[in-house]
mmCIF file of C-alpha atoms and ligand atoms in Angstrom:
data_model
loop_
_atom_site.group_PDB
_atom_site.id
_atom_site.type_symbol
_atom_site.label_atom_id
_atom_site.label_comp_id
_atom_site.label_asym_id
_atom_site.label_seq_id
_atom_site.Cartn_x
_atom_site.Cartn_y
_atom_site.Cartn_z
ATOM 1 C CA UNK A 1 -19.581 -13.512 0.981
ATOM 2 C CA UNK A 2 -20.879 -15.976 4.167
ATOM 3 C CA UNK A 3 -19.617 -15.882 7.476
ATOM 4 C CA UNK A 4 -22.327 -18.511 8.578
ATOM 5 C CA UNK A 5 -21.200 -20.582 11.026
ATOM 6 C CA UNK A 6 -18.346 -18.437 11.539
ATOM 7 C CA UNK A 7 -17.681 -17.222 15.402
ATOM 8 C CA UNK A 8 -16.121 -13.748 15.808
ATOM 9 C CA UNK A 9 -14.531 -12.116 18.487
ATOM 10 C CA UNK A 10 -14.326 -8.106 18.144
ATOM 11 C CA UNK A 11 -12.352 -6.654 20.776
ATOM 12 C CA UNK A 12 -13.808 -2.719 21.803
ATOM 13 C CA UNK A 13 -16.668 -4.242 20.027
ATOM 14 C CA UNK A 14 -18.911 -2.094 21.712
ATOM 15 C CA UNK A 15 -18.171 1.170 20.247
ATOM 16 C CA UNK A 16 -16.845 3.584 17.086
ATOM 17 C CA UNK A 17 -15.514 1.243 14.472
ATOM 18 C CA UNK A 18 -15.501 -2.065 16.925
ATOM 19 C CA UNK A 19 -19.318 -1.711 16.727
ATOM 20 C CA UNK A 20 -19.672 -1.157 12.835
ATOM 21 C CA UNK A 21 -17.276 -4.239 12.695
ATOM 22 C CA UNK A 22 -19.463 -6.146 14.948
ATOM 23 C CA UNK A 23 -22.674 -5.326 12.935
ATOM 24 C CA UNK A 24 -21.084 -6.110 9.729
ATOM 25 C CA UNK A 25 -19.988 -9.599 10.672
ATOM 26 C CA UNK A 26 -23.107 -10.467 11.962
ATOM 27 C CA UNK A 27 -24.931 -9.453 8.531
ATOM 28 C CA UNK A 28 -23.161 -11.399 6.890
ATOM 29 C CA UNK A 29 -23.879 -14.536 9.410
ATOM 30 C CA UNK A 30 -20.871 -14.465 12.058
ATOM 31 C CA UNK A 31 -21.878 -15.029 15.904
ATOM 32 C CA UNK A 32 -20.114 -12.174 17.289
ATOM 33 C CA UNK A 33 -18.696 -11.645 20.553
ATOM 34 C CA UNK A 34 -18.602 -7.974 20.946
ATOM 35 C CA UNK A 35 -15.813 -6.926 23.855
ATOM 36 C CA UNK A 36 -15.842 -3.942 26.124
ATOM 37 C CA UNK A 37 -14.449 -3.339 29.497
ATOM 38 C CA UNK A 38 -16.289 -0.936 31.215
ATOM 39 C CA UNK A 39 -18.903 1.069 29.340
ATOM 40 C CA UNK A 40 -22.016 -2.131 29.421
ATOM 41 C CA UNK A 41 -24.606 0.004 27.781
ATOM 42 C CA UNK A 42 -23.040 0.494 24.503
ATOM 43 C CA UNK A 43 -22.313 -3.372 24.409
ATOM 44 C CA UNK A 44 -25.647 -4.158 25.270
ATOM 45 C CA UNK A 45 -27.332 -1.623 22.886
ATOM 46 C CA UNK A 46 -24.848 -3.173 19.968
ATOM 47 C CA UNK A 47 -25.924 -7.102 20.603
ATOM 48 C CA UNK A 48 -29.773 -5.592 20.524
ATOM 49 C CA UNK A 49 -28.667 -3.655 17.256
ATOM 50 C CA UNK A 50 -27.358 -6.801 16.132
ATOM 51 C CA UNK A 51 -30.083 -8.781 17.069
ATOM 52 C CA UNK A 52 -32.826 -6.741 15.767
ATOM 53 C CA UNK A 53 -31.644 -7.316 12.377
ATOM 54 C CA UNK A 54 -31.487 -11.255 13.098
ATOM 55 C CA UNK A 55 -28.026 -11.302 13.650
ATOM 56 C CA UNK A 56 -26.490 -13.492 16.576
ATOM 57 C CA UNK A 57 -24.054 -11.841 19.300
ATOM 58 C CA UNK A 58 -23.317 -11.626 23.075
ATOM 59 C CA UNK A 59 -21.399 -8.973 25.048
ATOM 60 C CA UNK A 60 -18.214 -10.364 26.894
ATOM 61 C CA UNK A 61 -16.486 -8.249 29.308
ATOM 62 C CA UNK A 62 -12.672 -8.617 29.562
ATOM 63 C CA UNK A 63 -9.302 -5.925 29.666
ATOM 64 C CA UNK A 64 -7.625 -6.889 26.760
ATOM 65 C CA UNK A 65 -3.904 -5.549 28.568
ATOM 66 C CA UNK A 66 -4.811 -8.034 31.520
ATOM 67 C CA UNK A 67 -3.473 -11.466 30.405
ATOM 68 C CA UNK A 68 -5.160 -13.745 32.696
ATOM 69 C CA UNK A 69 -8.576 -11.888 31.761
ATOM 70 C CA UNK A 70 -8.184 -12.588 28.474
ATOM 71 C CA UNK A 71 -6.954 -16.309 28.786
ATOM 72 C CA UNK A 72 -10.161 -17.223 30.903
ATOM 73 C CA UNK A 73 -12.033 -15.226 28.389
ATOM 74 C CA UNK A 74 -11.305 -16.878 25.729
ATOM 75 C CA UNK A 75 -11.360 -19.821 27.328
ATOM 76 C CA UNK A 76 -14.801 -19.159 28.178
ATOM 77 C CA UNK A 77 -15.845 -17.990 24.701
ATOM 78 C CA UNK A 78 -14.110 -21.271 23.533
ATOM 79 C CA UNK A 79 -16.374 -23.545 25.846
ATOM 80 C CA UNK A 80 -19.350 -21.480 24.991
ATOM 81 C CA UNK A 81 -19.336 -21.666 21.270
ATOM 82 C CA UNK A 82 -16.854 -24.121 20.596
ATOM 83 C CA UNK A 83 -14.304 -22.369 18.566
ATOM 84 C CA UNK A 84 -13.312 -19.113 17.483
ATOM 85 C CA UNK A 85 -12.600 -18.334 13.841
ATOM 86 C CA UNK A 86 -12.178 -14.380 13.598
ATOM 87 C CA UNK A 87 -10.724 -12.535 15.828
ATOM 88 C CA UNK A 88 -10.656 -8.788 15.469
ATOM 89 C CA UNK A 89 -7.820 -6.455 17.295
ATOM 90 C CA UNK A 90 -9.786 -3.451 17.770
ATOM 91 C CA UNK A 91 -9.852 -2.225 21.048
ATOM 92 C CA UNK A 92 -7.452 0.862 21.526
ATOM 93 C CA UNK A 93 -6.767 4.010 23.683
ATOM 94 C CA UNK A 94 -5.269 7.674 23.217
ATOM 95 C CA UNK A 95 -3.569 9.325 25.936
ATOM 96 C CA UNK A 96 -1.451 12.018 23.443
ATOM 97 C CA UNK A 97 1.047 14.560 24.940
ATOM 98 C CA UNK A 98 4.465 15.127 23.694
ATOM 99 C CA UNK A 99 7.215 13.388 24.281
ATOM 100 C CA UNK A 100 9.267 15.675 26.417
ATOM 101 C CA UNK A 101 6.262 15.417 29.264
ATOM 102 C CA UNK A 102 4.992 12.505 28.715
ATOM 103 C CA UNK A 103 4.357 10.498 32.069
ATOM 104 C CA UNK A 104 5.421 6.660 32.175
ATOM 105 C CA UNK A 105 2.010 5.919 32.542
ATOM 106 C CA UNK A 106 0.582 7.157 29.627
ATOM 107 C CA UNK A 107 3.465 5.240 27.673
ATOM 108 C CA UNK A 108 2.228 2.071 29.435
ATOM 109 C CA UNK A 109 -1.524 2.604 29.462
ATOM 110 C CA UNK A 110 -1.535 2.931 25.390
ATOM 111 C CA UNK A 111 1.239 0.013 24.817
ATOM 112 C CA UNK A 112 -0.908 -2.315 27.252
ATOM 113 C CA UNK A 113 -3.824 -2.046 25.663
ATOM 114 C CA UNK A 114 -3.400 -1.360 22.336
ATOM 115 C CA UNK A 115 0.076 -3.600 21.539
ATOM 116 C CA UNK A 116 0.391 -6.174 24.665
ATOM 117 C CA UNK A 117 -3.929 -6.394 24.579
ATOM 118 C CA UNK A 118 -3.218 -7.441 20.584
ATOM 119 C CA UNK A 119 -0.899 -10.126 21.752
ATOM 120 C CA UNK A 120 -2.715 -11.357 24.208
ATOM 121 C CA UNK A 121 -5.874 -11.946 22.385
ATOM 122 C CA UNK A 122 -3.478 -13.498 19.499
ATOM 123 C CA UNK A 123 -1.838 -15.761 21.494
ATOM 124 C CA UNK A 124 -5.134 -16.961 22.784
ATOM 125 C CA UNK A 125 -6.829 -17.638 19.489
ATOM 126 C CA UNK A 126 -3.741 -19.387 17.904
ATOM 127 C CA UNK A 127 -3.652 -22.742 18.808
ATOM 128 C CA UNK A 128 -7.492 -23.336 18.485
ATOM 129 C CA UNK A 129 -7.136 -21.924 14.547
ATOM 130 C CA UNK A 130 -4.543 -23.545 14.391
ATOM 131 C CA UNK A 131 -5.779 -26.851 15.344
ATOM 132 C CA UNK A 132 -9.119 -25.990 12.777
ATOM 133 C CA UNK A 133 -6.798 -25.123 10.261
ATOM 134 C CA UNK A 134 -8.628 -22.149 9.475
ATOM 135 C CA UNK A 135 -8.769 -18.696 11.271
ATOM 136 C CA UNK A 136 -8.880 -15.240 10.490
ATOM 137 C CA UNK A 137 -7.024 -12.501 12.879
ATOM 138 C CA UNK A 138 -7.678 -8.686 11.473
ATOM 139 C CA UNK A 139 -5.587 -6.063 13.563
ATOM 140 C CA UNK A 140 -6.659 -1.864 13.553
ATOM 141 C CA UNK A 141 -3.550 -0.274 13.519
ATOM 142 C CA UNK A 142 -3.379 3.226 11.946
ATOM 143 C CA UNK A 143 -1.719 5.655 9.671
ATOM 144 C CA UNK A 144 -0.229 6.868 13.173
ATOM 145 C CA UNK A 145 1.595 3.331 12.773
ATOM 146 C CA UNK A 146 3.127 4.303 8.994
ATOM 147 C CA UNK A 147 3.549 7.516 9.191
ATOM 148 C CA UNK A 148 4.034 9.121 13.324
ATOM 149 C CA UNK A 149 2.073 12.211 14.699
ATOM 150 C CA UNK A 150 3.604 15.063 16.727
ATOM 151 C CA UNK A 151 2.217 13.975 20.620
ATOM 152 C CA UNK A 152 1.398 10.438 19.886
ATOM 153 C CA UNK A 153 4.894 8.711 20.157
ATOM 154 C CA UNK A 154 3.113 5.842 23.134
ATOM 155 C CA UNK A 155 0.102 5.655 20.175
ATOM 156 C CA UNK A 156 2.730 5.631 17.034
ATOM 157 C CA UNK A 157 5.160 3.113 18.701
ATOM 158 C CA UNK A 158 1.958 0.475 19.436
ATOM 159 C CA UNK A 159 0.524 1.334 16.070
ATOM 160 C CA UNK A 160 3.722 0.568 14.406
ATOM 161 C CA UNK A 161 4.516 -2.592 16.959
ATOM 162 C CA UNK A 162 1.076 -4.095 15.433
ATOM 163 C CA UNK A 163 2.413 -4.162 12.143
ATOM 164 C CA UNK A 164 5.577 -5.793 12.881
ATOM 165 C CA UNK A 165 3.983 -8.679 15.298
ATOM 166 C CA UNK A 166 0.857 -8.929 12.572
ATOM 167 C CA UNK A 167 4.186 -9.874 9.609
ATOM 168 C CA UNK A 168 5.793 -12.197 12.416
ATOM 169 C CA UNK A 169 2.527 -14.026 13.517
ATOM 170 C CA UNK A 170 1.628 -13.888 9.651
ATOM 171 C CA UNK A 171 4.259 -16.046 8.847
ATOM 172 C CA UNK A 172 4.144 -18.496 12.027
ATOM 173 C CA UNK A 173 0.585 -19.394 11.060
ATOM 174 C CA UNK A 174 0.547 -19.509 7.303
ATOM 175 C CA UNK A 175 0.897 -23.380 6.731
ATOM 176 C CA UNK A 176 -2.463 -23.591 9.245
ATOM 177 C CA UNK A 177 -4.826 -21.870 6.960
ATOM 178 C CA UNK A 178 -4.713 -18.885 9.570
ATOM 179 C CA UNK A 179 -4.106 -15.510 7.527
ATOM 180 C CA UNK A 180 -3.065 -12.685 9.957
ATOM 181 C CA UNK A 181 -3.736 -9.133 8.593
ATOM 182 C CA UNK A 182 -3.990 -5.398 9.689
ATOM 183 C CA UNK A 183 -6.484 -2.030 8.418
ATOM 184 C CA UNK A 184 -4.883 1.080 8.816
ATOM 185 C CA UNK A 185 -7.425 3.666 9.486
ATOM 186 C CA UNK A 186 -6.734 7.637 8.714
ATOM 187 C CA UNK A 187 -9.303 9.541 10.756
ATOM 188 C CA UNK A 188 -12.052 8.058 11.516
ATOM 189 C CA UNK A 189 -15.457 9.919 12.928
ATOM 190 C CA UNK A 190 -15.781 8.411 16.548
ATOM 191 C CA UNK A 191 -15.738 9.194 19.860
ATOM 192 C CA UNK A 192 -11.795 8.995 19.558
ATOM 193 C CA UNK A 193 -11.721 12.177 17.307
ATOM 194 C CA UNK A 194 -15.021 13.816 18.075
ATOM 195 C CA UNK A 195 -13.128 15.868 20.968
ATOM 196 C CA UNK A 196 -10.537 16.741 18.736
ATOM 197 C CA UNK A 197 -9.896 20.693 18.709
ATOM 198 C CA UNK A 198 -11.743 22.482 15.461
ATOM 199 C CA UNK A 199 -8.243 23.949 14.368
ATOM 200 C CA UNK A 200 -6.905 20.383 15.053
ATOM 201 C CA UNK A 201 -9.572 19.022 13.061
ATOM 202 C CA UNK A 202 -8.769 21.875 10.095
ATOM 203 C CA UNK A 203 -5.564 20.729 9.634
ATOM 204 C CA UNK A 204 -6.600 17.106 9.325
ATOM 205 C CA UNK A 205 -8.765 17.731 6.701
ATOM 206 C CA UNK A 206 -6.238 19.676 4.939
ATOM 207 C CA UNK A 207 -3.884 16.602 4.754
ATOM 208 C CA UNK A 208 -6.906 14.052 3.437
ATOM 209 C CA UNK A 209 -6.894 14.724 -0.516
ATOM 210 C CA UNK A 210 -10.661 13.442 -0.270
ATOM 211 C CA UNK A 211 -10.936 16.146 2.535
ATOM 212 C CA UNK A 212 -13.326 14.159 5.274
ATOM 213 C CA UNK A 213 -13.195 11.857 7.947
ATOM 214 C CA UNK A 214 -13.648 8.512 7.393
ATOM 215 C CA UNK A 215 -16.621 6.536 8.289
ATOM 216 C CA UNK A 216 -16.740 3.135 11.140
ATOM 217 C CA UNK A 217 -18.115 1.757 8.374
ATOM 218 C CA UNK A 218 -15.401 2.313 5.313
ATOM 219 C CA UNK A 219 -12.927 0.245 7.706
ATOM 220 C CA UNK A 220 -15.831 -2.441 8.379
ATOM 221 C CA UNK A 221 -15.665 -2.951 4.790
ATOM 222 C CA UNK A 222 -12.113 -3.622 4.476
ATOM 223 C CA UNK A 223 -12.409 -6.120 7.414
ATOM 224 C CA UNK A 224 -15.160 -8.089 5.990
ATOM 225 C CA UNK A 225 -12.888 -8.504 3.057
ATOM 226 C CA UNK A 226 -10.041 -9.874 4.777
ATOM 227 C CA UNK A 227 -11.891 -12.526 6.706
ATOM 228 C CA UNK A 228 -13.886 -13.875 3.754
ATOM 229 C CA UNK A 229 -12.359 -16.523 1.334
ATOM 230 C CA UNK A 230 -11.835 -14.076 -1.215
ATOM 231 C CA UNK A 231 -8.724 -12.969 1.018
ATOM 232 C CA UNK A 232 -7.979 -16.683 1.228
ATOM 233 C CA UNK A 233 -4.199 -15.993 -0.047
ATOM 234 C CA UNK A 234 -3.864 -12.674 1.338
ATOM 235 C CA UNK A 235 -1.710 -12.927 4.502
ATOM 236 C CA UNK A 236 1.039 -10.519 6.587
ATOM 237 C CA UNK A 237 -0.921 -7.684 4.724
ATOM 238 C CA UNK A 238 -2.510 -3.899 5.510
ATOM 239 C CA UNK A 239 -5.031 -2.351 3.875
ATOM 240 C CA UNK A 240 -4.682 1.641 4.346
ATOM 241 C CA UNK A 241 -8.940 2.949 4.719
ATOM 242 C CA UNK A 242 -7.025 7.012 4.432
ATOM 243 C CA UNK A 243 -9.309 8.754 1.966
ATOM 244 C CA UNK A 244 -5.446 9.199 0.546
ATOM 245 C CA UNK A 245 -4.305 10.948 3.642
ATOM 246 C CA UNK A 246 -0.832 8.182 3.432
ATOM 247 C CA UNK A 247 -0.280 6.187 0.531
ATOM 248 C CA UNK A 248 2.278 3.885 1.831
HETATM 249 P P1 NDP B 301 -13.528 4.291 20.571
HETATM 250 O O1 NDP B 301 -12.853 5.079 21.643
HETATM 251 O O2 NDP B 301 -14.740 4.828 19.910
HETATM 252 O O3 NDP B 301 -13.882 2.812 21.141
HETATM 253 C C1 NDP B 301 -12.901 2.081 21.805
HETATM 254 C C2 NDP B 301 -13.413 0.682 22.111
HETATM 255 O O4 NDP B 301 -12.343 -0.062 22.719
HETATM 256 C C3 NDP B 301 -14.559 0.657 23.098
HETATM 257 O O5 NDP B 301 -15.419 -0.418 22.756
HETATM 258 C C4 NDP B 301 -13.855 0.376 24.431
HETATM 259 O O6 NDP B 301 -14.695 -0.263 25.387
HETATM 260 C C5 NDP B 301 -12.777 -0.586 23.968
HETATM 261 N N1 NDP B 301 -11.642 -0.690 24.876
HETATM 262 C C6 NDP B 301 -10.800 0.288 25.297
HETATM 263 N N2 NDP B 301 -9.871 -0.214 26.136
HETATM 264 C C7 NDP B 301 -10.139 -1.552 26.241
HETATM 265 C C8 NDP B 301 -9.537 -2.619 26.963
HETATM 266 N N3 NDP B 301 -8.474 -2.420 27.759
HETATM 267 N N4 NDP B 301 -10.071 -3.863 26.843
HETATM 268 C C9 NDP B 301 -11.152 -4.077 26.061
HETATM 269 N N5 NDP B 301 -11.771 -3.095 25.351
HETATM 270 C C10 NDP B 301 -11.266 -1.856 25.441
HETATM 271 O O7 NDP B 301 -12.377 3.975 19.512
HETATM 272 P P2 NDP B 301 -12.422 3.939 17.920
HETATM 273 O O8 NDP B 301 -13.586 3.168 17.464
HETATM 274 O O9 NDP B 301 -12.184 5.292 17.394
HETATM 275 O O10 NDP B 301 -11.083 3.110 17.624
HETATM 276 C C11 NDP B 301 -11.081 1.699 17.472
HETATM 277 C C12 NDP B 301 -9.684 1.261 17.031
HETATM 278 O O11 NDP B 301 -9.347 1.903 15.806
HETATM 279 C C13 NDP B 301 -8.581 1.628 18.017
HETATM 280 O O12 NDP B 301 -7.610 0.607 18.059
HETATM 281 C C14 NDP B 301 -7.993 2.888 17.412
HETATM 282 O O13 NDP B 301 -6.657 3.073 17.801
HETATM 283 C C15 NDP B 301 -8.119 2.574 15.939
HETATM 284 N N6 NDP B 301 -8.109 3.747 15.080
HETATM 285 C C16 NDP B 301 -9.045 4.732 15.231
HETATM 286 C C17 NDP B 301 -9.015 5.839 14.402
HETATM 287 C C18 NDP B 301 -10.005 6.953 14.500
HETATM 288 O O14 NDP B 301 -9.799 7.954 13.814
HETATM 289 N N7 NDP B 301 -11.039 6.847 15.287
HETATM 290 C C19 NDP B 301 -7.980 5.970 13.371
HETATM 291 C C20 NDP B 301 -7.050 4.876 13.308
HETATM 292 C C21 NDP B 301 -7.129 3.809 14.144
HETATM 293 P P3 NDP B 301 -15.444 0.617 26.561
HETATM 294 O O15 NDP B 301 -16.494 1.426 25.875
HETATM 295 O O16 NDP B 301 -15.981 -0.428 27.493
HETATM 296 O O17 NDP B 301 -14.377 1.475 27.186
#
C-alpha cells in the first residue's frame, strides 16, 4: 500500500487518533496536513514526529465549524501543494450532559464542529477530487452515531448526521473516482476518555466483549485501508473499530 504522492488533510490532526492518522499516512508516503485550532504544540511536536521518521507534513491552523476559515484554508493548502487527495474528518468535541439541562450552546458547539466542520471541509475538497477524478474522504463518526449514549444526545445526533451526509455525498461523487467513507470508533484511549470517571470507565469495559479500550492506532489502520486502492470499490461504507462493543 503507497500513498506517495498522495496529499492528506487530517482535520484535529494534532492529537488522540487525528495524530496516529497523521503518522500513519505519512509512513506510508502521504504529505500530510495535520489541523488543529488552538493547542500549536501538539501540532508542531506531530509534524517533528512525522518528520523524524522521513515523513513529509505541515501544521495548518483553521476552525473546522468556521466556514470562511476553512474555504481560505483549503484554498491555501490547494495553492500550496496543488491538490488534495485525502481528506480525513477527524476533528471532534464532547460537551455531554443530559438532555433535560442541556444548554443551547452545548447543542451547537458539538453540531458545529463535529457535523457542520465535516461539511465544510467536504464541500471544500469536492470539486478539486472531483476535477482529479480521484479522492478519498474518511469521516470518524462513532458507535455514539449507531447506537446513542445516555448524556450525549448533541454528540449522538452529529455522530449519526455523519453517517447520513457520508451515504448522500457517497453517492454524489461516485462516478468521479471519489469514494466517501466513515470509521466508527468504540472507546478509544485519548485525551477524550482519559477524564472519564473510573466507575464510568467500569461499565465501558463491561459492554466491550474484548474488554479494553481501543487504541489511536486500531482506527489508523482502518483508515489507511479505506484510502488505499484496495478500497477502490468500497464507497458510502463504515467500518465499526469496537473491540465488539456494537456489531451493527
Ligand atoms: P482529542 O480530544 O484527543 O483530539 C481532538 C482533536 O480535534 C485535536 O487535534 C483538536 O485540536 C481538534 N479540534 C477540536 N475542535 C476543532 C475545531 N473546531 N477545528 C479544528 N480542529 C479541532 O479527540 P480524539 O482523538 O479522542 O477524537 C478524534 C475523533 O474521533 C473525534 O471526532 C471523536 O468524536 C472521534 N471518536 C473518539 C472516540 C474516543 O473514544 N476517543 C470514540 C469515537 C469517536 P486542538 O488540540 O488544537 O484543540
Amino acid at each position: 500500500m503507497s500513498l506517495q504522492d498522495k496529499v492528506a488533510v487530517v482535520t484535529g490532526g494534532s492529537r488522540g487518533i487525528g495524530r496516529a492518522i497523521s503518522l500513519k499516512l505519512a509512513s506510508l508516503g502521504a504529505m500530510v496536513v495535520v489541523n488543529y485550532v488552538s493547542n500549536s504544540d501538539a501540532a508542531k511536536e506531530t509534524v517533528a514526529a512525522i518528520e523524524a521518521e522521513g515523513g513529509k507534513a505541515v501544521a495548518a491552523k483553521f476552525d473546522v465549524a468556521d466556514s470562511s476559515d476553512v474555504q481560505s484554508s483549503f484554498k491555501q493548502i490547494l495553492a500550496d501543494h496543488d491538490r488534495i487527495d485525502i481528506l480525513i474528518n477527524n476533528a471532534g468535541i464532547t460537551r455531554d450532559g443530559l438532555v433535560a439541562r442541556m444548554k443551547d450552546n452545548a447543542w451547537d458547539d458539538v453540531l458545529n464542529t463535529n457535523l457542520k466542520g465535516a461539511f465544510n471541509c467536504i464541500k471544500a475538497v469536492s470539486r478539486p477530487m472531483m476535477k482529479q477524478r480521484w479522492g478519498r474522504i474518511v469521516s470518524i463518526t462513532s458507535v455514539i452515531g449507531f447506537a446513542g449514549n445516555a448524556g450525549q444526545a448533541n454528540y449522538a445526533a452529529a455522530k449519526a448526521g455523519m453517517v447520513g451526509m457520508t451515504r448522500s455525498v457517497a453517492r454524489e461523487l461516485a462516478t468521479r473516482g471519489v469514494t466517501v467513507n466513515g470509521v466508527a470508533p468504540g472507546y478509544i484511549d485519548t485525551d477524550m476518555t482519559r477524564d472519564l470517571p473510573d466507575e464510568v470507565k467500569e461499565k465501558i469495559l463491561g459492554e466491550i466483549p474484548m474488554n479494553s479500550l481501543g487504541t489511536s492506532d486500531d482506527v489508523a489502520g482502518a483508515v489507511a485501508y479505506l484510502v488505499s486502492d484496495d478500497a477502490r470499490y468500497v464507497t458510502g461504507h463504515f467500518i465499526h473499530v469496537n473491540g465488539g462493543m456494537f456489531m451493527g
